[in-house]
Amino acid sequence: MVKIDDFDYELPIDLIAQEPANPRDSCRLLVVEGDKITHKHFYDLAEMLTKNDVLVLNRSRVFPARLLGRKESGGGAEILLISKLGDFRWLALGKGVKMGQRISFANNYFGEIIKIYGKEVEVKLNFSEEVIEKIGKVPLPPYIKAGGDRRKEYQTVYAKETGSSAAPTAGLHFSRELLEKLKRKGVEIEEVVLHVGLGTFGEVTAENIKEKKLHSEFYEISGVTADRLNGAKRAGKRIIAVGTTVLRVLESVANNGKVQAKRGRTDIFIYPPYRLKFVDSLITNFHLPKSSLVMLVAVILGEKWREVYGVAVKKKYRFFSFGDAMWIR
């Protein structure tokens, strides 16, 4: 059986990026092709990609899901919205809240805890998503210590459909200028949706491995997109997933070398010795030790993932959400 500890590695704390690269596409890019490792910058993709490549992006938009308020007792309360359940009702994580408790937010807005499901709660708000956009805060990963409003930096330039609690970070490196260059060069660019949940930061458990399932996340791939991707695959083009979220979507809907149009939820857990059904290549960041994302990278790289991560540490690449990128060609 796969052991979680087999996907551990040592990372100096000073390599955890606290700020994104500026401009976005100036971050470093570690390129892995077979046994060869080269060092580039993200903007070099404009020279490296060709009309025989297809980039698949996740157009999900991060929303400010972190709500800070006060309990009736006067103590502080924090609600992290996970997903919408219905009109004004949300599944959420609540710190220090109880059943029936009312939490006050800014400008006389409030929420009430109406159900508790273990660590998760159902909260009924008296305000709309437009208000959430105004009073909420983006829930940055716990390893990013720098404060301030990071809404712009923690959002891809092509984000459209609101629903993610965390950014699909591989896409953060694309600038509008780089995307335009790629389009002019004939690189095909397609989009899918996967709303990233807070479970992406959760620890992998033995139960996850036993059940071969992870946290569940909403995804969607349209009929038009599926048809174009299948056509590109038949034509021998290289399908490049921009991020592990895109890879999860495509592998969730792949069968016999084709993808199908679908919307729903996926709990697919991709770890060795899984064999990819549709994706040929992956652009991704450097991920947390013992995470499901490192395990996914190991599916493509095999045991070479340790060497690659070791080189990245030695060369002082920047890690995690605001860090540098890797392209497994």
C-alpha positions as a printed Julia matrix, in Angstrom:
329×3 Matrix{Float64}:
   0.0    0.0     0.0
   1.12   3.57   -0.71
   2.6    5.3     2.34
   2.02   9.02    2.89
   5.52   9.42    4.36
   6.99   8.37    1.01
   5.97  11.79   -0.31
   7.73  13.84    2.33
  10.7   16.13    1.64
  12.67  18.79    3.5
  11.95  22.41    2.65
  13.74  25.4     4.19
  11.09  27.79    5.5
  12.65  30.75    3.69
  11.72  29.15    0.33
   7.98  29.48    1.05
   6.95  32.43   -1.11
   5.2   35.24    0.77
   4.8   37.52   -2.24
   3.9   36.71   -5.86
   6.3   37.49   -8.7
   5.8   40.91  -10.27
   5.04  40.88  -13.12
   3.19  37.56  -12.9
   4.99  35.84  -15.77
   8.47  36.74  -14.47
   8.52  33.81  -12.03
  11.02  31.04  -12.61
  10.02  27.89  -14.5
  11.67  24.53  -13.92
  11.22  22.4   -17.04
  11.35  18.61  -16.84
  11.6   16.65  -20.07
  12.58  13.02  -19.67
  15.87  12.95  -17.75
  16.61  16.59  -18.56
  15.99  19.51  -16.2
  16.32  23.09  -17.45
  15.72  26.46  -15.86
  13.63  29.12  -17.56
  11.16  31.88  -16.76
   7.41  31.57  -17.2
   7.35  34.1   -20.02
   9.6   31.73  -22.01
   6.49  29.63  -22.68
   5.81  32.07  -25.53
   8.85  30.61  -27.3
   8.49  27.01  -26.14
   4.84  26.28  -26.9
   3.67  25.68  -30.49
   0.46  25.38  -32.52
   0.53  21.67  -31.68
  -0.09  22.45  -28.0
  -3.39  22.86  -26.16
  -3.44  24.71  -22.84
  -6.41  23.88  -20.62
  -7.16  26.53  -17.97
  -9.42  26.55  -14.9
 -11.57  29.68  -15.11
 -12.9   29.4   -11.55
 -12.82  32.65   -9.58
 -11.81  32.9    -5.92
 -14.37  34.69   -3.76
 -13.73  36.36   -0.38
 -15.04  33.45    1.65
 -13.63  34.49    5.03
 -16.15  36.38    7.16
 -15.04  37.94   10.46
 -17.71  38.81   12.99
 -18.79  38.84   16.62
 -20.86  36.47   18.72
 -23.65  37.82   20.93
 -21.32  37.3    23.89
 -18.92  39.79   22.35
 -16.26  37.27   21.39
 -14.81  37.08   17.9
 -16.04  34.55   15.34
 -14.79  33.43   11.95
 -16.79  31.75    9.2
 -15.15  30.23    6.12
 -17.73  29.69    3.39
 -17.24  26.46    1.45
 -20.19  26.15   -0.91
 -23.67  27.53   -1.43
 -26.51  25.2    -0.39
 -29.49  27.36   -1.31
 -30.86  30.87   -0.91
 -28.64  32.54    1.7
 -27.61  29.13    3.11
 -23.94  28.07    3.01
 -21.84  25.12    4.07
 -18.97  26.57    6.07
 -16.21  26.01    8.58
 -16.87  27.82   11.84
 -14.36  28.54   14.58
 -15.82  28.48   18.09
 -19.48  28.57   17.02
 -22.48  26.69   18.4
 -25.88  25.58   17.15
 -28.37  28.46   16.98
 -25.69  31.06   17.52
 -26.07  34.43   15.8
 -22.99  36.14   14.45
 -22.92  39.84   13.63
 -20.84  41.19   10.76
 -20.27  44.72    9.48
 -23.17  47.1     8.71
 -25.86  45.13   10.59
 -25.36  41.99    8.52
 -25.59  38.7    10.4
 -25.63  34.94   10.09
 -27.15  32.13   12.15
 -25.76  28.64   12.66
 -28.67  26.34   11.79
 -26.92  22.94   11.55
 -23.63  21.37   12.61
 -21.93  18.53   10.72
 -18.78  17.71   12.7
 -16.21  20.35   11.73
 -18.58  21.9     9.19
 -21.68  24.0     9.82
 -24.63  25.29    7.86
 -25.03  29.03    8.22
 -27.95  31.16    7.05
 -26.93  34.69    6.11
 -29.22  37.7     5.81
 -27.19  39.1     2.91
 -26.36  38.31   -0.7
 -23.21  37.27   -2.53
 -22.73  40.9    -3.58
 -22.38  41.8     0.1
 -19.97  38.89    0.66
 -17.78  40.42   -2.07
 -17.68  43.67   -0.07
 -17.21  42.49    3.51
 -15.44  39.16    3.05
 -11.71  38.52    2.94
  -9.8   36.14    0.68
  -8.8   33.08    2.78
  -5.09  32.92    2.01
  -3.26  29.66    2.82
  -1.96  29.5     6.4
   1.69  29.49    5.26
   1.34  33.0     3.76
   2.02  35.31    6.7
   2.05  38.67    4.94
  -1.14  40.63    5.56
  -3.09  43.0     3.37
  -5.73  42.53    0.71
  -4.41  40.08   -1.9
  -7.56  39.73   -4.01
  -5.89  40.8    -7.22
  -2.7   38.76   -6.79
  -4.6   35.66   -5.63
  -6.74  35.58   -8.77
  -5.98  34.45  -12.31
  -6.37  37.08  -15.03
  -8.91  34.85  -16.79
 -11.08  34.01  -13.74
 -14.8   34.18  -14.56
 -17.02  31.81  -12.56
 -17.14  32.5    -8.83
 -16.86  29.51   -6.52
 -13.31  28.79   -5.34
 -12.15  29.22   -1.76
  -8.52  28.87   -2.89
  -6.81  29.86   -6.13
  -5.91  27.41   -8.9
  -2.34  28.59   -8.43
  -0.65  27.34  -11.6
  -2.74  29.85  -13.52
  -1.57  32.81  -11.44
   1.58  33.06  -13.56
  -0.2   33.9   -16.81
  -0.37  37.58  -17.73
  -2.84  38.84  -20.33
   0.13  39.72  -22.54
   1.52  36.18  -22.4
  -1.87  34.67  -23.23
  -2.21  37.0   -26.22
   1.25  36.0   -27.48
   0.32  32.34  -27.22
  -2.96  32.86  -29.07
  -1.2   34.74  -31.87
   1.26  31.86  -32.13
  -1.59  29.4   -32.66
  -1.56  27.71  -29.26
  -5.08  26.43  -28.58
  -6.51  27.61  -25.25
  -9.49  25.87  -23.66
 -11.24  26.34  -20.32
 -12.92  24.13  -17.74
 -14.2   24.85  -14.22
 -13.23  23.3   -10.92
 -14.13  25.24   -7.79
 -11.22  24.7    -5.41
 -12.3   23.96   -1.85
 -10.42  24.44    1.41
  -9.84  20.68    1.4
  -6.95  21.33   -0.97
  -4.92  22.33    2.13
  -6.0   19.28    4.12
  -3.74  16.41    5.09
  -3.93  13.13    3.23
  -5.12  10.33    5.48
  -4.8    6.56    5.34
  -8.57   6.53    4.83
  -8.17   8.65    1.67
  -5.76   6.08    0.27
  -7.93   3.13    1.29
 -11.05   4.65   -0.29
  -9.11   6.18   -3.23
 -11.07   9.37   -2.68
 -10.3   12.98   -1.75
 -12.44  15.94   -0.79
 -15.27  16.53   -3.27
 -15.21  19.58   -5.57
 -17.62  20.91   -8.21
 -16.48  20.82  -11.83
 -17.84  21.47  -15.3
 -16.66  20.85  -18.87
 -18.93  21.94  -21.71
 -19.84  19.94  -24.79
 -18.08  22.42  -27.06
 -14.87  22.21  -25.01
 -14.98  18.41  -24.84
 -15.45  18.18  -28.61
 -12.53  20.53  -29.3
 -10.26  18.68  -26.88
 -11.15  15.32  -28.4
 -10.48  16.74  -31.86
  -7.1   18.06  -30.72
  -6.22  14.69  -29.18
  -7.12  12.88  -32.42
  -4.93  15.34  -34.32
  -1.97  14.39  -32.13
  -1.78  17.66  -30.24
  -0.29  17.77  -26.74
  -2.89  18.35  -24.0
  -1.31  20.49  -21.25
  -3.22  20.81  -17.98
  -2.55  24.16  -16.32
  -2.68  23.03  -12.73
  -3.69  19.94  -10.82
  -7.32  21.16  -10.74
  -7.55  20.94  -14.54
  -5.89  17.53  -14.5
  -8.48  16.31  -11.96
 -11.33  17.51  -14.18
 -10.0   15.95  -17.38
  -9.13  12.65  -15.73
 -12.56  12.56  -14.03
 -14.35  12.7   -17.39
 -11.88  10.67  -19.5
 -12.66   7.25  -20.92
 -11.01   5.4   -23.8
  -8.84   8.36  -24.68
 -11.75  10.82  -24.86
 -13.34  13.34  -22.51
 -17.08  13.87  -22.17
 -19.14  16.92  -21.31
 -20.21  16.8   -17.69
 -20.94  18.85  -14.59
 -20.99  17.5   -11.07
 -18.62  16.77   -8.23
 -15.36  14.82   -8.28
 -13.51  13.18   -5.42
 -10.9   11.54   -7.66
  -7.6   10.84   -5.89
  -4.72  10.5    -8.34
  -1.62   8.83   -6.91
   0.91   6.18   -8.04
   0.54   3.82   -9.85
  -2.35   5.63  -11.6
  -1.98   5.96  -15.39
  -3.2    9.18  -17.02
  -6.09   8.66  -19.43
  -6.06  11.94  -21.35
  -3.57  14.56  -20.13
  -0.1   14.59  -21.72
   1.66  17.36  -19.78
   1.3   19.45  -16.63
   2.17  22.99  -15.56
   2.04  23.27  -11.79
   3.57  24.9    -8.71
   5.76  23.23   -6.07
   3.5   21.65   -3.46
   3.45  20.88    0.25
   5.24  17.78    1.56
   3.01  14.71    1.96
   0.18  16.42    0.08
  -2.16  14.86   -2.48
  -0.67  17.26   -5.04
   2.87  15.91   -4.6
   1.4   12.43   -4.97
  -0.24  13.52   -8.23
   3.07  14.92   -9.53
   4.67  11.57   -8.7
   2.18   9.87  -11.04
   3.82  11.7   -13.96
   7.43  11.85  -12.77
   7.66   8.56  -10.9
  10.5    8.44   -8.36
  12.17  11.29  -10.28
   9.9   13.71   -8.38
  12.38  13.57   -5.46
  15.28  14.58   -7.69
  13.24  17.4    -9.26
  12.15  18.8    -5.89
  15.71  18.44   -4.6
  17.0   20.48   -7.54
  14.31  23.11   -6.92
  15.38  23.42   -3.27
  19.07  23.57   -4.2
  18.41  26.24   -6.84
  16.26  28.17   -4.35
  13.01  28.09   -6.28
  10.09  29.67   -4.44
   7.47  27.19   -3.2
   3.68  26.92   -2.8
   0.86  29.27   -3.88
   2.85  32.43   -4.61
   5.92  30.47   -5.67
   7.55  29.49   -8.95
   6.29  26.99  -11.51
   7.26  23.65  -13.01
   6.43  22.3   -16.46
   6.49  18.54  -16.88
   6.69  18.25  -20.66
